[in-house]
Coordinates of C-alpha atoms in Angstrom, one line a residue:
Chain A
X691 CA -9.6 40.1 -67.2
X692 CA -12.9 40.8 -68.7
X693 CA -13.7 41.5 -72.4
X694 CA -15.6 44.9 -71.6
X695 CA -17.0 46.9 -68.3
X696 CA -18.8 49.9 -67.9
X697 CA -18.4 52.9 -65.4
X698 CA -20.4 56.0 -64.2
X699 CA -18.9 59.1 -62.9
X700 CA -21.2 62.0 -61.2
X701 CA -21.1 65.6 -62.1
X702 CA -19.8 67.8 -59.7
X703 CA -19.6 71.6 -58.8
X704 CA -16.6 73.4 -58.9
X705 CA -14.9 77.1 -58.4
X706 CA -17.2 77.1 -55.0
X707 CA -17.1 80.8 -54.4
X708 CA -13.6 81.5 -52.9
X709 CA -12.7 78.2 -53.6
X710 CA -11.8 79.1 -57.2
X711 CA -9.2 76.1 -58.8
X712 CA -9.3 74.7 -55.3
X713 CA -13.2 73.4 -54.1
X714 CA -15.5 71.1 -55.8
X715 CA -18.0 68.7 -54.6
X716 CA -19.6 65.7 -56.5
X717 CA -23.5 65.8 -56.9
X718 CA -26.1 63.3 -57.2
X719 CA -27.5 64.6 -60.2
X720 CA -26.3 63.6 -63.6
X721 CA -23.3 61.4 -64.9
X722 CA -21.7 60.3 -67.8
X723 CA -21.5 56.3 -68.3
X724 CA -18.6 54.8 -70.5
X725 CA -18.2 51.2 -71.8
X726 CA -14.5 50.3 -72.4
X727 CA -14.2 47.2 -74.5
X728 CA -10.8 45.3 -75.1
X729 CA -10.2 45.4 -79.1
X730 CA -7.5 43.9 -81.3
X731 CA -5.7 46.8 -82.3
X732 CA -3.5 48.9 -79.7
X733 CA -4.7 52.2 -78.8
X734 CA -7.9 53.9 -78.1
X735 CA -10.9 54.1 -80.4
X736 CA -14.1 56.5 -79.5
X737 CA -17.7 56.1 -80.5
X738 CA -21.0 57.5 -78.6
X739 CA -24.0 55.2 -77.6
X740 CA -27.0 55.6 -79.6
X741 CA -28.7 56.7 -76.3
X742 CA -26.1 59.4 -75.6
X743 CA -27.7 63.0 -75.1
X744 CA -24.7 64.7 -76.3
X745 CA -21.6 63.6 -78.7
X746 CA -18.4 65.4 -79.1
X747 CA -15.2 64.7 -80.9
X748 CA -13.9 60.8 -81.5
X749 CA -10.2 61.9 -81.7
X750 CA -9.1 60.2 -78.6
X751 CA -6.3 62.7 -78.1
X752 CA -8.7 65.5 -78.0
X753 CA -11.4 63.8 -75.7
X754 CA -11.1 63.8 -71.9
X755 CA -12.2 60.2 -71.8
X756 CA -9.9 59.1 -74.7
X757 CA -6.7 60.8 -73.0
X758 CA -7.7 59.6 -69.3
X759 CA -8.4 55.9 -71.0
X760 CA -5.0 56.1 -72.6
X761 CA -3.2 57.2 -69.5
X762 CA -4.7 54.1 -67.4
X763 CA -3.7 51.9 -70.2
X764 CA 0.0 53.2 -69.5
X765 CA -0.3 52.8 -65.8
X766 CA -1.7 49.3 -66.2
X767 CA 1.6 48.8 -68.5
X768 CA -1.0 46.9 -70.8
X769 CA -0.3 47.2 -74.7
X770 CA -3.4 46.1 -76.2
X771 CA -6.2 48.6 -77.6
X772 CA -9.7 49.9 -76.0
X773 CA -12.8 51.2 -77.4
X774 CA -14.7 53.7 -75.6
X775 CA -18.3 53.8 -75.9
X776 CA -19.7 57.3 -74.2
X777 CA -23.1 57.6 -73.0
X778 CA -22.8 61.6 -72.4
X779 CA -25.6 62.8 -69.8
X780 CA -24.1 66.0 -68.8
X781 CA -24.2 68.8 -71.2
X782 CA -21.0 69.9 -72.2
X783 CA -19.9 73.3 -71.1
X784 CA -22.6 73.8 -68.5
X785 CA -20.0 74.4 -65.8
X786 CA -21.1 71.0 -63.6
X787 CA -18.1 69.0 -64.7
X788 CA -19.0 67.3 -67.9
X789 CA -15.8 66.6 -69.4
X790 CA -14.4 65.7 -65.8
X791 CA -17.2 63.1 -65.4
X792 CA -16.0 61.4 -69.0
X793 CA -12.3 61.3 -68.3
X794 CA -13.2 59.6 -64.7
X795 CA -15.5 57.1 -65.9
X796 CA -13.3 56.3 -69.0
X797 CA -10.5 55.7 -66.5
X798 CA -12.6 53.3 -64.0
X799 CA -14.1 51.5 -67.1
X800 CA -10.7 50.5 -68.2
X801 CA -9.6 49.7 -64.4
X802 CA -12.5 47.7 -64.2
X803 CA -11.9 45.5 -67.1
X804 CA -9.0 44.2 -65.5
X805 CA -10.4 43.6 -62.2
X806 CA -10.1 47.0 -60.6
X807 CA -6.3 46.6 -59.8
X808 CA -5.8 50.4 -59.3
X809 CA -7.0 52.4 -56.3
X810 CA -8.8 55.8 -57.0
X811 CA -5.5 57.2 -55.6
X812 CA -3.6 55.7 -58.4
X813 CA -5.7 57.1 -61.1
X814 CA -5.4 60.7 -60.1
X815 CA -2.8 61.7 -62.6
X816 CA -4.7 59.9 -65.3
X817 CA -8.0 61.9 -64.9
X818 CA -6.0 65.1 -64.3
X819 CA -4.2 64.6 -67.7
X820 CA -7.9 63.9 -69.1
X821 CA -9.2 66.9 -68.0
X822 CA -6.4 69.2 -69.1
X823 CA -7.5 68.4 -72.8
X824 CA -10.7 70.4 -71.8
X825 CA -9.6 73.2 -70.0
X826 CA -6.0 73.9 -71.6
X827 CA -4.7 73.5 -68.2
X828 CA -4.2 71.1 -65.2
X829 CA -7.3 71.7 -62.9
X830 CA -8.3 68.8 -60.3
X831 CA -11.5 70.6 -58.6
X832 CA -14.0 68.7 -61.1
X833 CA -11.9 65.4 -61.7
X834 CA -10.9 64.7 -58.2
X835 CA -14.5 65.1 -56.5
X836 CA -16.2 62.9 -59.6
X837 CA -13.4 60.1 -58.9
X838 CA -13.5 60.1 -55.0
X839 CA -16.8 61.4 -54.4
X840 CA -17.7 64.2 -51.8
X841 CA -15.9 67.1 -51.7
X842 CA -12.2 67.6 -52.3
X843 CA -9.7 70.5 -51.7
X844 CA -7.0 70.6 -54.5
X845 CA -3.6 72.3 -54.3
X846 CA -3.4 75.2 -56.5
X847 CA 0.4 75.0 -56.9
X848 CA 0.0 71.1 -57.3
X849 CA -3.4 69.4 -58.5
X850 CA -2.3 66.1 -57.7
X851 CA -2.0 67.0 -54.3
X852 CA -5.6 66.9 -52.5
X853 CA -7.5 66.5 -49.2
X854 CA -10.8 64.6 -49.4
X855 CA -13.8 65.7 -47.3
X856 CA -17.0 63.5 -46.6
X857 CA -20.0 65.8 -47.0
X858 CA -22.9 65.3 -44.5
X859 CA -25.8 64.1 -46.5
X860 CA -28.5 66.7 -45.0
X861 CA -27.3 69.3 -47.7
X862 CA -29.3 70.1 -50.7
X863 CA -28.5 71.7 -53.7
X864 CA -30.5 73.3 -56.4
X865 CA -28.7 73.7 -59.7
X866 CA -29.9 75.7 -62.7
X867 CA -28.4 75.2 -66.3
X868 CA -29.3 78.5 -68.1
X869 CA -29.2 77.6 -71.7
X870 CA -26.3 79.9 -72.8
X871 CA -22.5 79.0 -73.5
X872 CA -19.6 80.4 -71.4
X873 CA -16.2 79.3 -72.7
X874 CA -13.9 78.2 -69.9
X875 CA -11.0 79.9 -72.0
X876 CA -12.8 83.3 -72.2
X877 CA -13.9 83.1 -68.6
X878 CA -10.3 82.5 -67.8
X879 CA -8.9 85.3 -69.9
X880 CA -11.0 87.7 -68.0
X881 CA -9.5 87.2 -64.5
X882 CA -7.2 90.1 -63.1
X883 CA -3.4 89.4 -63.3
X884 CA -3.0 90.8 -59.8
X885 CA -5.0 91.7 -56.6
X886 CA -4.4 93.8 -53.6
X887 CA -2.9 92.3 -50.7
X888 CA -5.7 93.0 -48.4
X889 CA -8.1 91.4 -51.0
X890 CA -5.9 88.4 -51.2
X891 CA -6.1 87.7 -47.6
X892 CA -9.7 88.3 -47.3
X893 CA -10.4 85.8 -50.0
X894 CA -8.2 83.2 -47.9
X895 CA -10.1 84.1 -45.1
X896 CA -13.4 83.5 -46.7
X897 CA -12.0 80.2 -48.1
X898 CA -10.9 79.1 -44.6
X899 CA -14.5 79.7 -43.2
X900 CA -15.9 78.1 -46.1
X901 CA -14.1 74.7 -45.4
X902 CA -14.6 74.6 -41.8
X903 CA -18.5 75.3 -42.5
X904 CA -18.3 72.5 -44.9
X905 CA -16.8 70.3 -42.7
X906 CA -19.1 70.8 -39.8
X907 CA -22.2 70.8 -42.2
X908 CA -22.9 74.2 -40.9
X909 CA -25.0 74.9 -44.3
X910 CA -26.0 78.5 -43.1
X911 CA -22.4 79.4 -43.0
X912 CA -21.5 77.4 -46.2
X913 CA -24.2 79.2 -48.1
X914 CA -22.8 82.6 -46.6
X915 CA -19.2 82.1 -47.5
X916 CA -19.6 80.5 -51.1
X917 CA -20.8 84.3 -51.8
X918 CA -17.9 86.0 -50.3
X919 CA -15.7 85.9 -53.1
X920 CA -14.4 89.3 -54.1
X921 CA -12.0 88.4 -56.8
X922 CA -13.7 85.8 -59.2
X923 CA -17.0 86.0 -59.3
X924 CA -17.9 90.0 -59.5
X925 CA -16.1 89.8 -62.8
X926 CA -17.5 86.2 -64.0
X927 CA -21.0 87.1 -62.8
X928 CA -21.3 89.5 -65.5
X929 CA -21.0 86.9 -68.4
X930 CA -24.4 85.4 -67.3
X931 CA -26.9 88.2 -67.8
X932 CA -29.5 87.1 -65.3
X933 CA -26.7 85.9 -62.5
X934 CA -27.8 88.9 -60.3
X935 CA -31.7 88.1 -61.0
X936 CA -31.2 84.4 -60.3
X937 CA -29.4 84.8 -57.2
X938 CA -31.8 87.2 -55.7
X939 CA -34.4 84.9 -56.6
X940 CA -32.6 82.0 -54.8
X941 CA -32.0 83.7 -51.9
X942 CA -35.5 85.0 -51.5
X943 CA -36.9 81.7 -51.8
X944 CA -34.8 81.0 -48.6
X945 CA -31.5 79.7 -49.8
X946 CA -28.5 79.9 -47.6
X947 CA -26.2 81.2 -50.5
X948 CA -26.1 81.0 -54.3
X949 CA -22.9 81.0 -56.6
X950 CA -21.8 80.2 -60.4
X951 CA -20.4 76.5 -60.6
X952 CA -17.1 76.3 -62.8
X953 CA -16.9 79.3 -64.9
X954 CA -21.1 79.2 -65.3
X955 CA -23.6 79.2 -66.7
X956 CA -24.3 76.8 -64.1
X957 CA -25.3 78.3 -60.7
X958 CA -26.1 76.4 -57.5
X959 CA -27.9 77.4 -54.3
X960 CA -27.7 75.8 -50.9
X961 CA -30.4 74.7 -48.3
X962 CA -31.4 71.9 -46.0
X963 CA -35.0 71.1 -46.7
X964 CA -35.9 69.5 -49.7
X965 CA -39.3 71.6 -50.1
X966 CA -37.3 75.0 -49.8
X967 CA -34.9 73.4 -52.4
X968 CA -37.9 72.7 -54.6
X969 CA -39.2 76.2 -53.9
X970 CA -35.8 77.8 -54.5
X971 CA -35.7 75.6 -57.9
X972 CA -39.0 77.2 -59.2
X973 CA -37.8 80.9 -58.2
X974 CA -34.3 80.4 -60.1
X975 CA -36.0 78.9 -63.1
X976 CA -38.5 81.8 -63.2
X977 CA -36.0 84.4 -62.9
X978 CA -34.0 82.8 -65.8
X979 CA -37.4 82.5 -67.8
X980 CA -38.1 86.2 -67.1
X981 CA -34.8 86.8 -68.6
X982 CA -35.8 84.8 -71.8
X983 CA -33.3 82.1 -71.2
X984 CA -34.5 78.5 -71.3
X985 CA -32.7 76.5 -68.5
X986 CA -32.7 72.8 -67.2
X987 CA -32.9 73.1 -63.0
X988 CA -32.8 70.4 -60.5
X989 CA -32.9 69.5 -56.8
X990 CA -30.2 66.9 -55.6
X991 CA -27.5 66.1 -52.8
X992 CA -24.0 65.3 -52.6
X993 CA -22.5 62.0 -54.1
X994 CA -20.1 60.6 -51.6
X995 CA -19.4 57.7 -53.5
X996 CA -17.7 59.0 -56.6
X997 CA -16.8 56.8 -59.6
X998 CA -18.4 53.4 -59.6
X999 CA -18.8 50.2 -61.9
X1000 CA -22.1 50.2 -63.9
X1001 CA -23.4 46.7 -63.8
X1002 CA -26.9 47.5 -64.7
X1003 CA -28.3 45.7 -67.6
X1004 CA -28.8 48.2 -70.7
X1005 CA -32.9 49.0 -70.9
X1006 CA -33.4 48.2 -74.6
Chain B
X453 CA -21.0 91.2 -7.0
X454 CA -17.5 90.5 -5.5
X455 CA -15.1 92.9 -4.4
X456 CA -12.3 91.7 -6.7
X457 CA -11.8 88.6 -9.1
X458 CA -8.8 87.5 -11.1
X459 CA -8.6 85.9 -14.5
X460 CA -5.6 83.9 -16.4
X461 CA -5.7 83.8 -20.4
X462 CA -3.2 81.8 -22.3
X463 CA -0.7 82.8 -24.9
X464 CA -1.3 82.3 -28.6
X465 CA 0.6 81.4 -31.9
X466 CA -1.1 83.6 -34.6
X467 CA -0.4 84.1 -38.4
X468 CA 0.0 80.4 -38.9
X469 CA 1.7 79.9 -42.3
X470 CA -0.8 80.9 -44.8
X471 CA -3.1 82.0 -41.9
X472 CA -2.1 85.5 -41.9
X473 CA -4.3 87.6 -40.0
X474 CA -6.8 84.5 -40.0
X475 CA -5.5 81.7 -37.9
X476 CA -4.5 81.6 -34.4
X477 CA -4.0 78.9 -31.8
X478 CA -4.2 79.0 -28.1
X479 CA -1.2 77.3 -26.2
X480 CA -0.6 75.7 -22.6
X481 CA 2.7 77.6 -22.0
X482 CA 2.5 81.2 -20.8
X483 CA -0.3 83.2 -19.5
X484 CA -1.0 86.8 -18.1
X485 CA -2.9 86.9 -14.9
X486 CA -5.0 90.2 -13.8
X487 CA -6.7 90.9 -10.9
X488 CA -9.7 93.5 -11.2
X489 CA -10.8 95.3 -8.1
X490 CA -14.0 97.7 -7.5
X491 CA -13.0 101.0 -6.8
X492 CA -14.5 104.1 -5.4
X493 CA -13.9 106.5 -8.4
X494 CA -15.4 105.7 -11.9
X495 CA -12.8 104.8 -14.4
X496 CA -9.8 102.3 -15.0
X497 CA -6.7 102.5 -13.3
X498 CA -3.7 100.1 -13.8
X499 CA -0.8 98.6 -11.9
X500 CA 1.6 95.8 -12.0
X501 CA 2.0 93.2 -9.4
X502 CA 5.1 92.9 -7.7
X503 CA 5.5 89.7 -9.2
X504 CA 5.0 90.8 -12.4
X505 CA 7.7 89.5 -15.0
X506 CA 7.3 92.5 -17.2
X507 CA 5.7 96.0 -17.1
X508 CA 4.3 98.5 -19.5
X509 CA 2.3 101.7 -19.7
X510 CA -0.2 102.4 -17.1
X511 CA -2.0 104.7 -19.1
X512 CA -5.6 102.8 -19.2
X513 CA -6.3 104.3 -22.6
X514 CA -2.9 102.9 -23.9
X515 CA -2.8 99.6 -22.4
X516 CA -4.7 96.6 -23.8
X517 CA -6.1 95.4 -20.6
X518 CA -7.2 99.2 -19.8
X519 CA -9.3 99.3 -23.1
X520 CA -10.7 95.6 -22.8
X521 CA -11.6 96.3 -18.9
X522 CA -13.3 99.7 -20.1
X523 CA -15.1 98.4 -22.8
X524 CA -16.2 95.2 -20.3
X525 CA -17.7 97.8 -18.1
X526 CA -19.5 99.4 -20.8
X527 CA -21.3 96.3 -21.9
X528 CA -22.0 95.5 -18.1
X529 CA -23.2 99.2 -18.1
X530 CA -21.8 99.7 -14.9
X531 CA -20.8 103.2 -14.1
X532 CA -18.2 102.7 -11.1
X533 CA -14.5 102.0 -11.7
X534 CA -12.2 99.1 -11.4
X535 CA -8.3 98.8 -10.5
X536 CA -6.7 96.4 -12.7
X537 CA -3.5 94.8 -11.4
X538 CA -1.5 92.8 -14.0
X539 CA 0.7 90.3 -13.6
X540 CA 2.6 89.8 -16.8
X541 CA 4.2 86.6 -17.7
X542 CA 4.2 86.6 -21.4
X543 CA 7.3 88.8 -23.1
X544 CA 5.9 92.0 -24.7
X545 CA 6.3 91.7 -28.5
X546 CA 7.6 88.2 -28.7
X547 CA 4.9 87.1 -31.1
X548 CA 3.1 84.9 -29.0
X549 CA 0.0 87.1 -28.1
X550 CA 1.0 88.8 -25.2
X551 CA -0.8 92.0 -25.4
X552 CA -4.0 89.8 -26.4
X553 CA -3.5 87.6 -23.3
X554 CA -3.6 90.8 -21.2
X555 CA -6.7 92.3 -22.8
X556 CA -8.6 88.8 -22.4
X557 CA -7.7 88.4 -19.0
X558 CA -8.8 92.0 -17.9
X559 CA -12.0 91.6 -19.8
X560 CA -12.8 88.2 -17.9
X561 CA -11.5 89.4 -14.3
X562 CA -13.8 92.2 -14.8
X563 CA -16.8 90.0 -16.0
X564 CA -16.2 87.7 -13.0
X565 CA -16.4 90.4 -10.4
X566 CA -20.0 90.7 -11.7
X567 CA -20.5 86.6 -11.3
X568 CA -19.7 86.1 -15.1
X569 CA -23.0 87.6 -16.6
X570 CA -21.3 87.9 -20.1
X571 CA -20.4 84.9 -22.3
X572 CA -17.4 84.6 -24.2
X573 CA -19.1 85.8 -27.3
X574 CA -20.4 88.9 -25.5
X575 CA -16.9 90.1 -25.1
X576 CA -15.5 89.4 -28.3
X577 CA -15.9 93.1 -29.5
X578 CA -14.3 94.4 -26.1
X579 CA -11.1 92.2 -26.5
X580 CA -10.7 93.3 -30.3
X581 CA -11.2 96.9 -29.0
X582 CA -8.2 96.3 -26.6
X583 CA -5.9 94.6 -29.1
X584 CA -6.2 97.5 -31.6
X585 CA -4.5 99.6 -29.0
X586 CA -1.4 97.2 -29.3
X587 CA -1.2 96.8 -33.2
X588 CA -3.0 99.8 -34.3
X589 CA -5.5 97.9 -36.5
X590 CA -8.2 95.2 -35.2
X591 CA -7.1 91.5 -35.4
X592 CA -8.3 88.8 -33.9
X593 CA -6.1 86.0 -34.6
X594 CA -4.3 86.2 -31.2
X595 CA -7.2 87.7 -29.1
X596 CA -10.1 85.4 -30.0
X597 CA -8.1 82.1 -29.2
X598 CA -6.9 83.4 -26.1
X599 CA -10.6 84.0 -25.1
X600 CA -12.0 80.6 -26.6
X601 CA -8.8 78.2 -26.1
X602 CA -8.5 76.0 -29.3
X603 CA -7.9 77.4 -32.7
X604 CA -9.8 80.0 -34.2
X605 CA -10.4 81.0 -38.1
X606 CA -11.2 85.0 -38.0
X607 CA -12.6 86.8 -40.8
X608 CA -10.1 89.1 -42.2
X609 CA -13.0 91.5 -43.5
X610 CA -14.7 91.6 -40.0
X611 CA -12.8 90.3 -37.2
X612 CA -15.6 90.0 -34.9
X613 CA -16.5 87.0 -37.2
X614 CA -14.9 83.9 -36.6
X615 CA -14.9 80.1 -36.2
X616 CA -13.9 78.1 -33.3
X617 CA -11.9 75.0 -33.8
X618 CA -11.2 72.2 -31.2
X619 CA -7.8 71.1 -31.4
X620 CA -7.1 67.4 -30.9
X621 CA -4.6 67.3 -28.0
X622 CA -1.9 64.9 -29.3
X623 CA -0.1 67.9 -31.2
X624 CA 3.3 69.2 -29.6
X625 CA 4.4 72.6 -29.8
X626 CA 8.0 73.7 -29.8
X627 CA 8.4 77.5 -29.3
X628 CA 11.6 79.3 -29.5
X629 CA 11.4 83.1 -28.4
X630 CA 14.6 84.9 -29.7
X631 CA 15.8 87.9 -27.4
X632 CA 15.5 90.3 -30.6
X633 CA 12.6 92.7 -30.9
X634 CA 10.6 92.8 -33.9
X635 CA 8.0 95.7 -34.0
X636 CA 4.7 94.6 -35.7
X637 CA 4.1 97.7 -37.6
X638 CA 7.5 97.5 -39.1
X639 CA 6.6 93.9 -40.2
X640 CA 3.3 95.1 -41.4
X641 CA 5.2 97.9 -43.4
X642 CA 7.0 95.4 -45.3
X643 CA 4.2 93.7 -46.8
X644 CA 3.5 93.6 -50.4
X645 CA 0.8 96.0 -51.8
X646 CA -0.5 93.5 -54.5
X647 CA 0.3 89.9 -55.2
X648 CA -0.1 88.2 -58.3
X649 CA -3.5 86.4 -59.0
X650 CA -2.2 83.1 -59.3
X651 CA -0.1 83.4 -55.8
X652 CA -3.3 84.6 -54.0
X653 CA -4.9 81.4 -55.4
X654 CA -2.0 79.1 -54.3
X655 CA -2.1 80.9 -51.0
X656 CA -5.8 80.7 -50.6
X657 CA -5.1 76.7 -51.3
X658 CA -2.3 76.3 -48.9
X659 CA -4.8 77.9 -46.0
X660 CA -7.7 75.6 -47.1
X661 CA -5.3 72.4 -46.8
X662 CA -4.0 73.8 -43.6
X663 CA -7.5 74.2 -42.0
X664 CA -8.5 70.8 -43.2
X665 CA -5.3 69.2 -41.6
X666 CA -6.2 71.0 -38.5
X667 CA -9.6 69.7 -38.0
X668 CA -8.4 66.4 -38.6
X669 CA -5.4 66.3 -36.6
X670 CA -3.3 65.4 -39.3
X671 CA -0.3 67.1 -37.8
X672 CA 2.1 65.9 -40.4
X673 CA 0.3 67.6 -43.3
X674 CA -0.4 70.8 -40.8
X675 CA 3.3 71.1 -40.4
X676 CA 3.6 71.0 -44.2
X677 CA 1.1 73.6 -44.9
X678 CA 2.0 75.8 -42.2
X679 CA 5.4 76.1 -44.4
X680 CA 3.2 77.0 -47.5
X681 CA 3.0 80.6 -47.3
X682 CA 4.7 82.4 -50.5
X683 CA 3.7 85.9 -49.4
X684 CA 4.5 86.6 -46.0
X685 CA 6.8 84.5 -44.4
X686 CA 9.7 85.3 -47.3
X687 CA 9.3 88.8 -46.6
X688 CA 9.2 88.5 -42.7
X689 CA 11.3 85.8 -42.2
X690 CA 14.2 88.3 -43.3
X691 CA 13.6 90.1 -40.1
X692 CA 15.0 87.4 -37.8
X693 CA 18.8 86.7 -39.0
X694 CA 18.6 83.3 -37.6
X695 CA 15.2 82.2 -39.2
X696 CA 16.6 79.7 -41.8
X697 CA 19.0 77.9 -39.5
X698 CA 16.2 77.6 -37.0
X699 CA 14.1 76.2 -39.3
X700 CA 16.4 73.7 -40.7
X701 CA 17.5 72.7 -37.1
X702 CA 13.7 71.8 -36.5
X703 CA 13.2 69.8 -39.4
X704 CA 16.2 67.9 -39.0
X705 CA 15.2 67.0 -35.4
X706 CA 12.0 65.7 -36.8
X707 CA 9.6 68.7 -36.8
X708 CA 6.7 68.3 -39.4
X709 CA 6.9 72.1 -39.8
X710 CA 8.3 75.3 -38.4
X711 CA 7.2 78.9 -39.0
X712 CA 7.0 82.3 -37.4
X713 CA 4.2 83.1 -35.0
X714 CA 2.8 86.6 -35.3
X715 CA 5.5 89.1 -36.6
X716 CA 8.0 86.8 -34.9
X717 CA 10.8 86.8 -33.5
X718 CA 8.6 83.7 -32.0
X719 CA 9.0 80.4 -34.1
X720 CA 7.3 77.4 -33.4
X721 CA 7.6 73.8 -35.0
X722 CA 5.1 70.9 -34.8
X723 CA 5.6 67.1 -34.1
X724 CA 3.4 64.7 -32.2
X725 CA 5.8 62.9 -29.8
X726 CA 6.9 64.5 -26.7
X727 CA 10.6 63.4 -26.8
X728 CA 10.7 64.3 -30.4
X729 CA 9.4 67.9 -29.4
X730 CA 11.7 67.9 -26.8
X731 CA 15.1 67.1 -29.5
X732 CA 13.4 69.8 -31.6
X733 CA 13.4 72.4 -28.8
X734 CA 17.3 71.6 -28.2
X735 CA 18.2 72.0 -31.9
X736 CA 16.3 75.2 -32.1
X737 CA 17.9 76.6 -29.3
X738 CA 21.3 75.5 -30.5
X739 CA 20.8 77.0 -33.6
X740 CA 19.9 80.0 -32.1
X741 CA 22.9 80.3 -29.9
X742 CA 25.0 79.6 -32.9
X743 CA 23.8 82.5 -34.3
X744 CA 24.7 84.7 -31.2
X745 CA 21.3 85.3 -29.9
X746 CA 19.9 84.4 -26.5
X747 CA 16.0 82.7 -26.4
X748 CA 13.8 81.0 -24.2
X749 CA 12.3 77.9 -25.5
X750 CA 9.8 75.5 -24.5
X751 CA 7.7 72.4 -25.3
X752 CA 4.0 72.8 -24.9
X753 CA 0.6 71.8 -26.4
X754 CA -2.6 73.3 -27.3
X755 CA -4.9 75.1 -24.7
X756 CA -8.4 74.2 -25.5
X757 CA -10.0 76.1 -22.4
X758 CA -9.3 79.6 -23.2
X759 CA -9.3 82.4 -20.5
X760 CA -10.5 81.4 -16.8
X761 CA -10.9 82.6 -13.4
X762 CA -7.9 82.2 -11.3
X763 CA -9.1 81.4 -8.0
X764 CA -6.0 79.9 -6.5
X765 CA -4.3 81.7 -3.4
X766 CA -1.5 83.9 -3.9
X767 CA 1.9 82.2 -3.2
X768 CA 3.4 84.7 -0.9

């Protein structure tokens, strides 16, 4: 047993087009880092590192990292306590799995203290419980990709059931984070209670096509099908005033497709050439700017590794 | 140009669990054979071969083979006529793509007369038009697998859009055709007009899992997910009085999963061992027999070739 260990978990895109609540993908862009330190007193305590770009609640029962760490200690059957020190690099509420990344990094850091006796599979329930604190219900489409890397299909009837997909690494993903806030609970409340049978079948067929394209690395088709969601995005797109202009800019610049991530405001566009991806980034940024909204934008690729121990020395 | 040519197209399973209207697979069990012969007068005429196990309408505008052959002549821009001689080996209305097989074989036989100038892709619309005569609306989940072989995901919004999946050949499929009739139109009329949002999402997630399992050749998971359809099968299963007892018998005998094909009455069960598949066949047959219903049952495997020219000499 070590005295302390650190872990880093990648951000993730979720709700990919018709993959609402089902399909997520880890990205090599941002990630939260968490250090876990054994303490004398039982239970979890939380603090934020001096270089943390964001801070949040330090109540361990209300913090996704706190809950995930606590559940991991339970699985390890360890009665002692742990202090969690969070370096939060993913903007909370941005739509790219900030709370999920913290939950996953916390679970893995605790596991690392004990020499990694638990597999990633062993930690699925712990990180799902952590994520539940953030969204109010159990969703796996950020937390499970952040844990395993690559893309994951999560069962909508039982989020602890999933299938992992290794993503071919020739996919370029351009992401924009408009500086507006969309509350996940509000975005959920907007969703319809019923859909027509024919729409439900069309939705399922788009998702089937999307999964097939993702497994084949057919990015042109992948891009088309992330835009074939007739149920969720037509509602949620309205939450972001510049949604239409950003999408149009991305497509004009050569993106195969462009959609919201999570409940937004994050949007992502796909292509398979780094220069095109950079042109898409500029176009999306300018469209957002023209709407009077500041943003952060980035070109990235999938992360197929998922959470890992962080053993680099800190830069002072 | 030849004077005549023959083609054979495989039967197919469709509506696989949550893959209603979306997912089909060609099987190496039965198939309709069609001979096309050039005639002096323009247009299509239809007859049935002496050894045809079934016969049907000879009105070319009402016969799936007639319509598909006619559309193929249009695509070929040939003004002359063709006689279609049908050897129908797949029981009509059985739920394993009988009308689709005839449409596909007819299109390919006509194409073969001219030396196969058209690709399978070129014939998608022709065979879809043929199938429309049988079901009253455009459905691709039998006709496109029968054309290409393997499994096909068909878009529910545009059946001419599809993605082809090569099926690993270690899958055993046990099929039973109970000797009762289920009318596709009646089965369609039973379907609900709306579904709850959460059920639509669960349906889509089961289909996503199913496609992933199918591509991986993970037959245990494939079997589980063909049974995770909460929308269509709970309604349609009631059309077949012995549905529950046949499924239970199949699962008890070792099937990974068991579901209706098409709108029934065909049912299929999956496993990955020939002996187990044969035990499943006996169990399904006995369950059907115990319900007082005669049946045909068979153990088969996927057909990854699809329609092909039939050049064997006829057995007198």
